[in-house]
PDB file of C-alpha atoms and ligand atoms in Angstrom:
ATOM      1  CA  UNK A   1       2.039  -8.689  29.223  1.00  0.00           C
ATOM      2  CA  UNK A   2       1.165  -9.251  25.617  1.00  0.00           C
ATOM      3  CA  UNK A   3       4.656  -9.757  24.080  1.00  0.00           C
ATOM      4  CA  UNK A   4       3.617  -9.704  20.392  1.00  0.00           C
ATOM      5  CA  UNK A   5       1.967  -6.285  20.745  1.00  0.00           C
ATOM      6  CA  UNK A   6       4.051  -3.745  18.937  1.00  0.00           C
ATOM      7  CA  UNK A   7       3.311  -1.005  21.521  1.00  0.00           C
ATOM      8  CA  UNK A   8       4.063  -3.154  24.490  1.00  0.00           C
ATOM      9  CA  UNK A   9       7.434  -4.264  22.908  1.00  0.00           C
ATOM     10  CA  UNK A  10       8.389  -0.691  22.123  1.00  0.00           C
ATOM     11  CA  UNK A  11       7.638   0.598  25.492  1.00  0.00           C
ATOM     12  CA  UNK A  12       9.546  -2.313  27.126  1.00  0.00           C
ATOM     13  CA  UNK A  13      12.586  -1.942  24.834  1.00  0.00           C
ATOM     14  CA  UNK A  14      12.618   1.827  25.381  1.00  0.00           C
ATOM     15  CA  UNK A  15      12.406   1.437  29.097  1.00  0.00           C
ATOM     16  CA  UNK A  16      15.428  -0.758  29.048  1.00  0.00           C
ATOM     17  CA  UNK A  17      17.358   1.356  26.549  1.00  0.00           C
ATOM     18  CA  UNK A  18      17.433  -1.582  24.147  1.00  0.00           C
ATOM     19  CA  UNK A  19      18.199  -1.274  20.518  1.00  0.00           C
ATOM     20  CA  UNK A  20      18.214  -4.232  18.035  1.00  0.00           C
ATOM     21  CA  UNK A  21      21.644  -5.765  17.046  1.00  0.00           C
ATOM     22  CA  UNK A  22      21.481  -7.014  13.606  1.00  0.00           C
ATOM     23  CA  UNK A  23      24.778  -8.914  14.202  1.00  0.00           C
ATOM     24  CA  UNK A  24      22.995 -11.168  16.736  1.00  0.00           C
ATOM     25  CA  UNK A  25      20.108 -11.871  14.374  1.00  0.00           C
ATOM     26  CA  UNK A  26      17.620 -10.050  16.571  1.00  0.00           C
ATOM     27  CA  UNK A  27      14.333 -10.223  14.791  1.00  0.00           C
ATOM     28  CA  UNK A  28      11.656 -10.704  17.402  1.00  0.00           C
ATOM     29  CA  UNK A  29       8.233 -12.386  16.753  1.00  0.00           C
ATOM     30  CA  UNK A  30       5.213 -10.181  16.719  1.00  0.00           C
ATOM     31  CA  UNK A  31       2.743 -12.722  15.070  1.00  0.00           C
ATOM     32  CA  UNK A  32       0.730 -13.989  17.997  1.00  0.00           C
ATOM     33  CA  UNK A  33      -0.196 -17.321  16.367  1.00  0.00           C
ATOM     34  CA  UNK A  34       3.476 -18.550  15.746  1.00  0.00           C
ATOM     35  CA  UNK A  35       4.767 -19.325  19.193  1.00  0.00           C
ATOM     36  CA  UNK A  36       1.749 -21.392  20.502  1.00  0.00           C
ATOM     37  CA  UNK A  37       2.072 -23.385  17.186  1.00  0.00           C
ATOM     38  CA  UNK A  38       5.738 -23.927  17.685  1.00  0.00           C
ATOM     39  CA  UNK A  39       5.474 -24.963  21.332  1.00  0.00           C
ATOM     40  CA  UNK A  40       2.685 -27.456  20.266  1.00  0.00           C
ATOM     41  CA  UNK A  41       4.744 -28.803  17.351  1.00  0.00           C
ATOM     42  CA  UNK A  42       7.732 -29.364  19.724  1.00  0.00           C
ATOM     43  CA  UNK A  43       5.506 -31.703  21.810  1.00  0.00           C
ATOM     44  CA  UNK A  44       6.606 -30.214  25.043  1.00  0.00           C
ATOM     45  CA  UNK A  45       4.490 -31.289  28.013  1.00  0.00           C
ATOM     46  CA  UNK A  46       4.638 -31.410  31.795  1.00  0.00           C
ATOM     47  CA  UNK A  47       7.161 -34.165  31.817  1.00  0.00           C
ATOM     48  CA  UNK A  48       9.676 -32.381  29.524  1.00  0.00           C
ATOM     49  CA  UNK A  49      12.482 -30.078  29.782  1.00  0.00           C
ATOM     50  CA  UNK A  50      13.102 -27.628  27.015  1.00  0.00           C
ATOM     51  CA  UNK A  51      16.213 -25.829  25.847  1.00  0.00           C
ATOM     52  CA  UNK A  52      15.602 -22.694  24.190  1.00  0.00           C
ATOM     53  CA  UNK A  53      18.288 -20.750  22.202  1.00  0.00           C
ATOM     54  CA  UNK A  54      17.967 -16.948  22.058  1.00  0.00           C
ATOM     55  CA  UNK A  55      14.699 -16.074  24.043  1.00  0.00           C
ATOM     56  CA  UNK A  56      14.907 -12.342  23.087  1.00  0.00           C
ATOM     57  CA  UNK A  57      12.155 -10.828  25.171  1.00  0.00           C
ATOM     58  CA  UNK A  58      10.544 -14.128  25.982  1.00  0.00           C
ATOM     59  CA  UNK A  59       7.736 -14.421  23.535  1.00  0.00           C
ATOM     60  CA  UNK A  60       8.291 -18.106  22.679  1.00  0.00           C
ATOM     61  CA  UNK A  61       9.704 -18.855  26.131  1.00  0.00           C
ATOM     62  CA  UNK A  62       6.406 -17.838  27.669  1.00  0.00           C
ATOM     63  CA  UNK A  63       4.473 -20.357  25.486  1.00  0.00           C
ATOM     64  CA  UNK A  64       7.083 -23.101  26.353  1.00  0.00           C
ATOM     65  CA  UNK A  65       6.777 -22.306  30.118  1.00  0.00           C
ATOM     66  CA  UNK A  66       3.042 -22.836  29.870  1.00  0.00           C
ATOM     67  CA  UNK A  67       3.399 -26.300  28.567  1.00  0.00           C
ATOM     68  CA  UNK A  68       6.823 -27.701  29.814  1.00  0.00           C
ATOM     69  CA  UNK A  69       8.009 -28.947  33.104  1.00  0.00           C
ATOM     70  CA  UNK A  70      11.062 -26.612  32.865  1.00  0.00           C
ATOM     71  CA  UNK A  71      12.551 -24.274  30.314  1.00  0.00           C
ATOM     72  CA  UNK A  72      16.363 -23.270  30.224  1.00  0.00           C
ATOM     73  CA  UNK A  73      16.891 -20.399  27.858  1.00  0.00           C
ATOM     74  CA  UNK A  74      20.386 -19.494  26.639  1.00  0.00           C
ATOM     75  CA  UNK A  75      20.833 -15.840  25.600  1.00  0.00           C
ATOM     76  CA  UNK A  76      24.093 -14.178  24.513  1.00  0.00           C
ATOM     77  CA  UNK A  77      22.900 -10.541  24.769  1.00  0.00           C
ATOM     78  CA  UNK A  78      23.782  -9.429  28.276  1.00  0.00           C
ATOM     79  CA  UNK A  79      20.969  -6.747  28.065  1.00  0.00           C
ATOM     80  CA  UNK A  80      18.170  -9.240  27.946  1.00  0.00           C
ATOM     81  CA  UNK A  81      18.103 -11.270  31.236  1.00  0.00           C
ATOM     82  CA  UNK A  82      16.960  -8.163  33.184  1.00  0.00           C
ATOM     83  CA  UNK A  83      14.301  -7.675  30.772  1.00  0.00           C
ATOM     84  CA  UNK A  84      13.237 -11.234  30.754  1.00  0.00           C
ATOM     85  CA  UNK A  85      12.997 -11.288  34.522  1.00  0.00           C
ATOM     86  CA  UNK A  86      10.106  -8.784  34.097  1.00  0.00           C
ATOM     87  CA  UNK A  87       8.457 -10.376  31.063  1.00  0.00           C
ATOM     88  CA  UNK A  88       8.578 -13.968  32.560  1.00  0.00           C
ATOM     89  CA  UNK A  89       7.782 -12.963  36.125  1.00  0.00           C
ATOM     90  CA  UNK A  90       4.621 -15.175  36.124  1.00  0.00           C
ATOM     91  CA  UNK A  91       6.541 -18.323  35.603  1.00  0.00           C
ATOM     92  CA  UNK A  92       8.656 -20.352  38.034  1.00  0.00           C
ATOM     93  CA  UNK A  93       9.966 -23.000  35.644  1.00  0.00           C
ATOM     94  CA  UNK A  94      12.230 -20.799  33.769  1.00  0.00           C
ATOM     95  CA  UNK A  95      16.004 -20.429  34.001  1.00  0.00           C
ATOM     96  CA  UNK A  96      17.926 -17.847  31.915  1.00  0.00           C
ATOM     97  CA  UNK A  97      21.447 -18.703  31.309  1.00  0.00           C
ATOM     98  CA  UNK A  98      23.718 -15.940  30.068  1.00  0.00           C
ATOM     99  CA  UNK A  99      26.168 -17.136  27.305  1.00  0.00           C
ATOM    100  CA  UNK A 100      26.919 -18.140  23.778  1.00  0.00           C
ATOM    101  CA  UNK A 101      25.136 -21.480  22.640  1.00  0.00           C
ATOM    102  CA  UNK A 102      28.180 -22.368  20.664  1.00  0.00           C
ATOM    103  CA  UNK A 103      30.574 -22.119  23.632  1.00  0.00           C
ATOM    104  CA  UNK A 104      28.586 -23.438  26.499  1.00  0.00           C
ATOM    105  CA  UNK A 105      29.323 -26.800  28.019  1.00  0.00           C
ATOM    106  CA  UNK A 106      25.892 -28.182  27.081  1.00  0.00           C
ATOM    107  CA  UNK A 107      26.546 -31.546  28.711  1.00  0.00           C
ATOM    108  CA  UNK A 108      27.089 -29.947  31.886  1.00  0.00           C
ATOM    109  CA  UNK A 109      24.112 -27.748  31.421  1.00  0.00           C
ATOM    110  CA  UNK A 110      21.884 -30.769  30.823  1.00  0.00           C
ATOM    111  CA  UNK A 111      23.300 -32.480  33.926  1.00  0.00           C
ATOM    112  CA  UNK A 112      22.739 -29.505  36.093  1.00  0.00           C
ATOM    113  CA  UNK A 113      19.136 -28.654  34.807  1.00  0.00           C
ATOM    114  CA  UNK A 114      17.507 -31.563  33.036  1.00  0.00           C
ATOM    115  CA  UNK A 115      18.584 -34.674  35.092  1.00  0.00           C
ATOM    116  CA  UNK A 116      15.836 -37.468  34.825  1.00  0.00           C
ATOM    117  CA  UNK A 117      13.705 -35.468  32.104  1.00  0.00           C
ATOM    118  CA  UNK A 118      13.133 -35.904  28.410  1.00  0.00           C
ATOM    119  CA  UNK A 119      14.610 -32.926  26.761  1.00  0.00           C
ATOM    120  CA  UNK A 120      13.546 -31.040  23.625  1.00  0.00           C
ATOM    121  CA  UNK A 121      15.037 -28.048  21.967  1.00  0.00           C
ATOM    122  CA  UNK A 122      12.785 -25.281  20.624  1.00  0.00           C
ATOM    123  CA  UNK A 123      13.925 -21.984  19.185  1.00  0.00           C
ATOM    124  CA  UNK A 124      13.541 -19.125  16.868  1.00  0.00           C
ATOM    125  CA  UNK A 125      17.363 -19.267  15.812  1.00  0.00           C
ATOM    126  CA  UNK A 126      19.512 -16.486  15.074  1.00  0.00           C
ATOM    127  CA  UNK A 127      19.999 -17.276  11.346  1.00  0.00           C
ATOM    128  CA  UNK A 128      23.706 -16.296  11.283  1.00  0.00           C
ATOM    129  CA  UNK A 129      24.429 -19.524  13.257  1.00  0.00           C
ATOM    130  CA  UNK A 130      21.758 -21.948  12.031  1.00  0.00           C
ATOM    131  CA  UNK A 131      23.956 -24.802  10.799  1.00  0.00           C
ATOM    132  CA  UNK A 132      26.589 -24.690  13.666  1.00  0.00           C
ATOM    133  CA  UNK A 133      23.891 -24.591  16.277  1.00  0.00           C
ATOM    134  CA  UNK A 134      21.958 -27.644  14.711  1.00  0.00           C
ATOM    135  CA  UNK A 135      25.153 -29.639  13.851  1.00  0.00           C
ATOM    136  CA  UNK A 136      26.618 -28.815  17.311  1.00  0.00           C
ATOM    137  CA  UNK A 137      23.426 -30.058  19.102  1.00  0.00           C
ATOM    138  CA  UNK A 138      23.514 -33.261  17.046  1.00  0.00           C
ATOM    139  CA  UNK A 139      27.158 -34.057  17.116  1.00  0.00           C
ATOM    140  CA  UNK A 140      27.497 -33.857  20.860  1.00  0.00           C
ATOM    141  CA  UNK A 141      25.003 -36.609  21.164  1.00  0.00           C
ATOM    142  CA  UNK A 142      23.030 -34.821  23.667  1.00  0.00           C
ATOM    143  CA  UNK A 143      20.034 -36.725  25.282  1.00  0.00           C
ATOM    144  CA  UNK A 144      17.426 -34.847  23.287  1.00  0.00           C
ATOM    145  CA  UNK A 145      14.309 -36.280  21.490  1.00  0.00           C
ATOM    146  CA  UNK A 146      13.736 -33.533  18.971  1.00  0.00           C
ATOM    147  CA  UNK A 147      14.739 -30.003  17.768  1.00  0.00           C
ATOM    148  CA  UNK A 148      11.966 -27.755  16.579  1.00  0.00           C
ATOM    149  CA  UNK A 149      13.412 -24.644  15.057  1.00  0.00           C
ATOM    150  CA  UNK A 150      12.457 -21.615  13.008  1.00  0.00           C
ATOM    151  CA  UNK A 151      15.113 -21.116  10.295  1.00  0.00           C
ATOM    152  CA  UNK A 152      15.340 -19.190   7.030  1.00  0.00           C
ATOM    153  CA  UNK A 153      13.047 -20.748   4.388  1.00  0.00           C
ATOM    154  CA  UNK A 154      16.080 -21.793   2.089  1.00  0.00           C
ATOM    155  CA  UNK A 155      17.935 -23.318   5.159  1.00  0.00           C
ATOM    156  CA  UNK A 156      14.707 -25.315   5.885  1.00  0.00           C
ATOM    157  CA  UNK A 157      14.601 -26.651   2.422  1.00  0.00           C
ATOM    158  CA  UNK A 158      18.251 -27.634   2.353  1.00  0.00           C
ATOM    159  CA  UNK A 159      18.018 -29.250   5.816  1.00  0.00           C
ATOM    160  CA  UNK A 160      14.915 -31.261   4.799  1.00  0.00           C
ATOM    161  CA  UNK A 161      16.157 -32.250   1.254  1.00  0.00           C
ATOM    162  CA  UNK A 162      16.462 -35.919   0.801  1.00  0.00           C
ATOM    163  CA  UNK A 163      19.962 -37.269   0.005  1.00  0.00           C
ATOM    164  CA  UNK A 164      20.109 -38.193  -3.605  1.00  0.00           C
ATOM    165  CA  UNK A 165      17.871 -35.328  -4.759  1.00  0.00           C
ATOM    166  CA  UNK A 166      19.006 -32.069  -6.375  1.00  0.00           C
ATOM    167  CA  UNK A 167      18.161 -29.815  -3.388  1.00  0.00           C
ATOM    168  CA  UNK A 168      20.469 -31.727  -1.025  1.00  0.00           C
ATOM    169  CA  UNK A 169      23.801 -30.480   0.340  1.00  0.00           C
ATOM    170  CA  UNK A 170      26.335 -31.617   2.850  1.00  0.00           C
ATOM    171  CA  UNK A 171      24.085 -30.670   5.710  1.00  0.00           C
ATOM    172  CA  UNK A 172      21.030 -32.669   4.372  1.00  0.00           C
ATOM    173  CA  UNK A 173      23.143 -35.832   4.376  1.00  0.00           C
ATOM    174  CA  UNK A 174      24.817 -35.057   7.776  1.00  0.00           C
ATOM    175  CA  UNK A 175      21.456 -34.382   9.481  1.00  0.00           C
ATOM    176  CA  UNK A 176      19.804 -37.444   8.257  1.00  0.00           C
ATOM    177  CA  UNK A 177      22.518 -39.534  10.090  1.00  0.00           C
ATOM    178  CA  UNK A 178      21.112 -38.056  13.353  1.00  0.00           C
ATOM    179  CA  UNK A 179      17.595 -37.181  12.691  1.00  0.00           C
ATOM    180  CA  UNK A 180      14.573 -37.365  10.420  1.00  0.00           C
ATOM    181  CA  UNK A 181      13.246 -33.862   9.450  1.00  0.00           C
ATOM    182  CA  UNK A 182       9.493 -33.157   9.754  1.00  0.00           C
ATOM    183  CA  UNK A 183       7.764 -30.325   8.078  1.00  0.00           C
ATOM    184  CA  UNK A 184       6.278 -27.637  10.234  1.00  0.00           C
ATOM    185  CA  UNK A 185       4.831 -24.430   8.823  1.00  0.00           C
ATOM    186  CA  UNK A 186       5.809 -21.309   7.014  1.00  0.00           C
ATOM    187  CA  UNK A 187       6.228 -17.818   8.754  1.00  0.00           C
ATOM    188  CA  UNK A 188       6.246 -14.630   6.595  1.00  0.00           C
ATOM    189  CA  UNK A 189       8.816 -11.933   7.035  1.00  0.00           C
ATOM    190  CA  UNK A 190       6.133  -9.565   8.285  1.00  0.00           C
ATOM    191  CA  UNK A 191       5.792 -11.744  11.463  1.00  0.00           C
ATOM    192  CA  UNK A 192       8.919 -10.118  12.921  1.00  0.00           C
ATOM    193  CA  UNK A 193      10.078  -6.840  14.298  1.00  0.00           C
ATOM    194  CA  UNK A 194      12.262  -5.692  12.614  1.00  0.00           C
ATOM    195  CA  UNK A 195      11.188  -7.469   9.477  1.00  0.00           C
ATOM    196  CA  UNK A 196      14.058  -9.527   7.953  1.00  0.00           C
ATOM    197  CA  UNK A 197      14.589  -9.798   4.167  1.00  0.00           C
ATOM    198  CA  UNK A 198      13.690 -13.391   4.105  1.00  0.00           C
ATOM    199  CA  UNK A 199      10.787 -15.623   4.900  1.00  0.00           C
ATOM    200  CA  UNK A 200      11.106 -18.507   7.549  1.00  0.00           C
ATOM    201  CA  UNK A 201       9.991 -21.975   8.190  1.00  0.00           C
ATOM    202  CA  UNK A 202       9.520 -23.983  11.280  1.00  0.00           C
ATOM    203  CA  UNK A 203      10.914 -27.541  11.041  1.00  0.00           C
ATOM    204  CA  UNK A 204      11.188 -30.340  13.529  1.00  0.00           C
ATOM    205  CA  UNK A 205      14.097 -32.797  13.561  1.00  0.00           C
ATOM    206  CA  UNK A 206      13.188 -35.980  15.320  1.00  0.00           C
ATOM    207  CA  UNK A 207      16.310 -37.585  16.684  1.00  0.00           C
ATOM    208  CA  UNK A 208      16.889 -41.081  15.306  1.00  0.00           C
ATOM    209  CA  UNK A 209      16.926 -43.802  17.909  1.00  0.00           C
ATOM    210  CA  UNK A 210      19.344 -45.746  15.645  1.00  0.00           C
ATOM    211  CA  UNK A 211      21.473 -44.163  12.817  1.00  0.00           C
ATOM    212  CA  UNK A 212      20.217 -45.160   9.378  1.00  0.00           C
ATOM    213  CA  UNK A 213      23.638 -46.751   8.420  1.00  0.00           C
ATOM    214  CA  UNK A 214      26.285 -48.367  10.492  1.00  0.00           C
ATOM    215  CA  UNK A 215      29.755 -47.055   9.877  1.00  0.00           C
ATOM    216  CA  UNK A 216      33.341 -48.034  10.525  1.00  0.00           C
ATOM    217  CA  UNK A 217      34.108 -44.437  11.498  1.00  0.00           C
ATOM    218  CA  UNK A 218      31.778 -41.443  11.955  1.00  0.00           C
ATOM    219  CA  UNK A 219      34.681 -38.996  11.493  1.00  0.00           C
ATOM    220  CA  UNK A 220      35.412 -40.499   8.004  1.00  0.00           C
ATOM    221  CA  UNK A 221      31.755 -40.471   6.987  1.00  0.00           C
ATOM    222  CA  UNK A 222      31.452 -36.636   7.788  1.00  0.00           C
ATOM    223  CA  UNK A 223      34.865 -36.147   6.000  1.00  0.00           C
ATOM    224  CA  UNK A 224      33.478 -37.880   2.942  1.00  0.00           C
ATOM    225  CA  UNK A 225      30.340 -35.866   2.807  1.00  0.00           C
ATOM    226  CA  UNK A 226      32.217 -32.650   3.202  1.00  0.00           C
ATOM    227  CA  UNK A 227      34.676 -33.659   0.398  1.00  0.00           C
ATOM    228  CA  UNK A 228      31.925 -34.809  -1.895  1.00  0.00           C
ATOM    229  CA  UNK A 229      30.060 -31.464  -1.607  1.00  0.00           C
ATOM    230  CA  UNK A 230      33.175 -29.322  -1.666  1.00  0.00           C
ATOM    231  CA  UNK A 231      32.664 -28.448  -5.429  1.00  0.00           C
ATOM    232  CA  UNK A 232      29.049 -28.875  -6.220  1.00  0.00           C
ATOM    233  CA  UNK A 233      29.524 -29.013 -10.012  1.00  0.00           C
ATOM    234  CA  UNK A 234      32.418 -31.304 -10.169  1.00  0.00           C
ATOM    235  CA  UNK A 235      32.252 -35.085 -10.119  1.00  0.00           C
ATOM    236  CA  UNK A 236      32.954 -37.117  -7.047  1.00  0.00           C
ATOM    237  CA  UNK A 237      36.181 -38.379  -8.528  1.00  0.00           C
ATOM    238  CA  UNK A 238      37.449 -34.825  -8.847  1.00  0.00           C
ATOM    239  CA  UNK A 239      36.168 -33.636  -5.421  1.00  0.00           C
ATOM    240  CA  UNK A 240      37.828 -36.689  -3.693  1.00  0.00           C
ATOM    241  CA  UNK A 241      41.009 -36.524  -5.602  1.00  0.00           C
ATOM    242  CA  UNK A 242      41.333 -32.748  -4.590  1.00  0.00           C
ATOM    243  CA  UNK A 243      40.419 -33.386  -0.967  1.00  0.00           C
ATOM    244  CA  UNK A 244      42.256 -36.695  -0.294  1.00  0.00           C
ATOM    245  CA  UNK A 245      45.796 -37.681  -1.275  1.00  0.00           C
ATOM    246  CA  UNK A 246      44.699 -40.845  -3.040  1.00  0.00           C
ATOM    247  CA  UNK A 247      45.306 -41.646  -6.749  1.00  0.00           C
ATOM    248  CA  UNK A 248      42.491 -41.351  -9.227  1.00  0.00           C
ATOM    249  CA  UNK A 249      42.909 -44.955 -10.159  1.00  0.00           C
ATOM    250  CA  UNK A 250      42.297 -46.012  -6.527  1.00  0.00           C
ATOM    251  CA  UNK A 251      39.534 -43.656  -6.076  1.00  0.00           C
ATOM    252  CA  UNK A 252      37.826 -45.017  -9.260  1.00  0.00           C
ATOM    253  CA  UNK A 253      38.060 -48.533  -7.852  1.00  0.00           C
ATOM    254  CA  UNK A 254      36.582 -47.441  -4.504  1.00  0.00           C
ATOM    255  CA  UNK A 255      33.719 -45.820  -6.154  1.00  0.00           C
ATOM    256  CA  UNK A 256      33.120 -48.814  -8.454  1.00  0.00           C
ATOM    257  CA  UNK A 257      33.105 -50.993  -5.294  1.00  0.00           C
ATOM    258  CA  UNK A 258      30.547 -48.771  -3.792  1.00  0.00           C
ATOM    259  CA  UNK A 259      28.459 -49.065  -7.046  1.00  0.00           C
ATOM    260  CA  UNK A 260      28.986 -45.416  -7.888  1.00  0.00           C
ATOM    261  CA  UNK A 261      29.947 -44.042 -11.272  1.00  0.00           C
ATOM    262  CA  UNK A 262      33.036 -41.847 -11.135  1.00  0.00           C
ATOM    263  CA  UNK A 263      31.204 -39.127 -13.066  1.00  0.00           C
ATOM    264  CA  UNK A 264      28.483 -39.023 -10.466  1.00  0.00           C
ATOM    265  CA  UNK A 265      27.918 -35.828  -8.281  1.00  0.00           C
ATOM    266  CA  UNK A 266      27.480 -35.794  -4.561  1.00  0.00           C
ATOM    267  CA  UNK A 267      23.737 -34.815  -4.940  1.00  0.00           C
ATOM    268  CA  UNK A 268      23.030 -38.126  -6.691  1.00  0.00           C
ATOM    269  CA  UNK A 269      24.136 -40.316  -3.718  1.00  0.00           C
ATOM    270  CA  UNK A 270      21.888 -41.851  -1.009  1.00  0.00           C
ATOM    271  CA  UNK A 271      23.183 -41.955   2.469  1.00  0.00           C
ATOM    272  CA  UNK A 272      23.890 -45.732   2.271  1.00  0.00           C
ATOM    273  CA  UNK A 273      26.203 -44.990  -0.773  1.00  0.00           C
ATOM    274  CA  UNK A 274      28.045 -42.288   1.373  1.00  0.00           C
ATOM    275  CA  UNK A 275      28.459 -44.970   4.176  1.00  0.00           C
ATOM    276  CA  UNK A 276      29.858 -47.396   1.729  1.00  0.00           C
ATOM    277  CA  UNK A 277      32.367 -45.045   0.266  1.00  0.00           C
ATOM    278  CA  UNK A 278      33.434 -43.793   3.736  1.00  0.00           C
ATOM    279  CA  UNK A 279      33.881 -47.357   4.857  1.00  0.00           C
ATOM    280  CA  UNK A 280      36.172 -48.078   1.914  1.00  0.00           C
ATOM    281  CA  UNK A 281      38.089 -44.765   2.367  1.00  0.00           C
ATOM    282  CA  UNK A 282      38.675 -45.431   6.147  1.00  0.00           C
ATOM    283  CA  UNK A 283      42.205 -46.200   6.771  1.00  0.00           C
ATOM    284  CA  UNK A 284      43.382 -44.779   3.458  1.00  0.00           C
ATOM    285  CA  UNK A 285      42.682 -41.056   4.382  1.00  0.00           C
ATOM    286  CA  UNK A 286      44.721 -39.393   7.081  1.00  0.00           C
TER     287      UNK A 286
HETATM  288  N1  LIG B   1      13.008 -15.978  20.623  1.00  0.00           N
HETATM  289  C1  LIG B   1      12.850 -14.610  20.353  1.00  0.00           C
HETATM  290  C2  LIG B   1      11.764 -14.310  19.323  1.00  0.00           C
HETATM  291  O1  LIG B   1      11.242 -15.371  18.818  1.00  0.00           O
HETATM  292  O2  LIG B   1      11.240 -13.287  19.168  1.00  0.00           O
HETATM  293  C3  LIG B   1      14.195 -13.932  19.700  1.00  0.00           C
HETATM  294  C4  LIG B   1      14.657 -14.694  18.445  1.00  0.00           C
HETATM  295  S1  LIG B   1      15.925 -13.785  17.659  1.00  0.00           S
HETATM  296  C5  LIG B   1      15.707 -14.366  15.967  1.00  0.00           C
HETATM  297  C6  LIG B   1      17.481 -14.644  18.105  1.00  0.00           C
HETATM  298  C7  LIG B   1      17.874 -14.529  19.541  1.00  0.00           C
HETATM  299  O3  LIG B   1      19.124 -15.181  19.690  1.00  0.00           O
HETATM  300  C8  LIG B   1      18.187 -13.068  19.965  1.00  0.00           C
HETATM  301  O4  LIG B   1      17.675 -12.776  21.242  1.00  0.00           O
HETATM  302  C9  LIG B   1      19.642 -12.981  20.102  1.00  0.00           C
HETATM  303  O5  LIG B   1      20.195 -12.149  21.039  1.00  0.00           O
HETATM  304  C10 LIG B   1      20.037 -14.456  20.538  1.00  0.00           C
HETATM  305  N2  LIG B   1      21.395 -14.876  20.163  1.00  0.00           N
HETATM  306  C11 LIG B   1      22.120 -14.692  18.996  1.00  0.00           C
HETATM  307  N3  LIG B   1      23.327 -15.236  19.085  1.00  0.00           N
HETATM  308  C12 LIG B   1      23.348 -16.157  19.938  1.00  0.00           C
HETATM  309  C13 LIG B   1      24.175 -17.110  20.614  1.00  0.00           C
HETATM  310  N4  LIG B   1      25.339 -17.369  20.015  1.00  0.00           N
HETATM  311  N5  LIG B   1      23.886 -17.799  21.713  1.00  0.00           N
HETATM  312  C14 LIG B   1      22.683 -17.455  22.306  1.00  0.00           C
HETATM  313  N6  LIG B   1      21.791 -16.676  21.850  1.00  0.00           N
HETATM  314  C15 LIG B   1      22.027 -15.905  20.604  1.00  0.00           C
END
């Protein structure tokens, strides 16, 4: 079954009485070149397990099944598993799990399905939950080697931006602690059905074997990043004094000790500076 063929998709969806739900970010890929390229970029092979998020009608799932040892696809829409049974009937290495990726116990899922395997994540993400999905996967310290995802172009730029550059945001710094972004390829809006209002990009996050900085407290590090970027146009001194109940005098001293000007803005800081500031704040912030 050619899952990128518009006629095939329309017939299939009609047969199952399926209508697209915008609220679930349902834009299905119809460009036949994208999924094989994504599967190749993910690096999946016969020794790897792949976690897919949001298989839709299975267009990417199928490509992953061809190359991986096992694929587990988590889909929130209860109308899709029956349809997937049909579209993926040729593959015996697929398990579809019904559920919300943000609520499932992923540690248990990994234990049940991927014991003893290298695991990758590969997905055309529903864009309304791009950040919580990526951060959730990273924060849980799941045993994964990489995350290859299609996201909105602007999100890809933000995620990949180097800390210390204008394009960076809280997520750019937070992600670098766990992973190193790698550029994939661009995908135009016309590659989807229905076409979204934005273009997309595939990126790969290679999980770091060791974090780039050692910290007194991970929790304080992420609090520091969040506070620093809470008001983009304000100075670090203003952001920190609003978020933390510490005097401006003490904060100025902390910034000086970290080698940072009190008038600097979050986008000017490297990950090492964030680490230094968070170590100095640790114990002072509740
Ligand atoms: N993989 C398919 C493709 O490339 O054509 C579909 C991708 S579509 C952009 C996103 C998919 O994620 C939809 O199938 C949608 O139902 C599913 N989805 C949305 N929110 C989800 C969630 N919280 N957990 C799991 N799946 C979700």
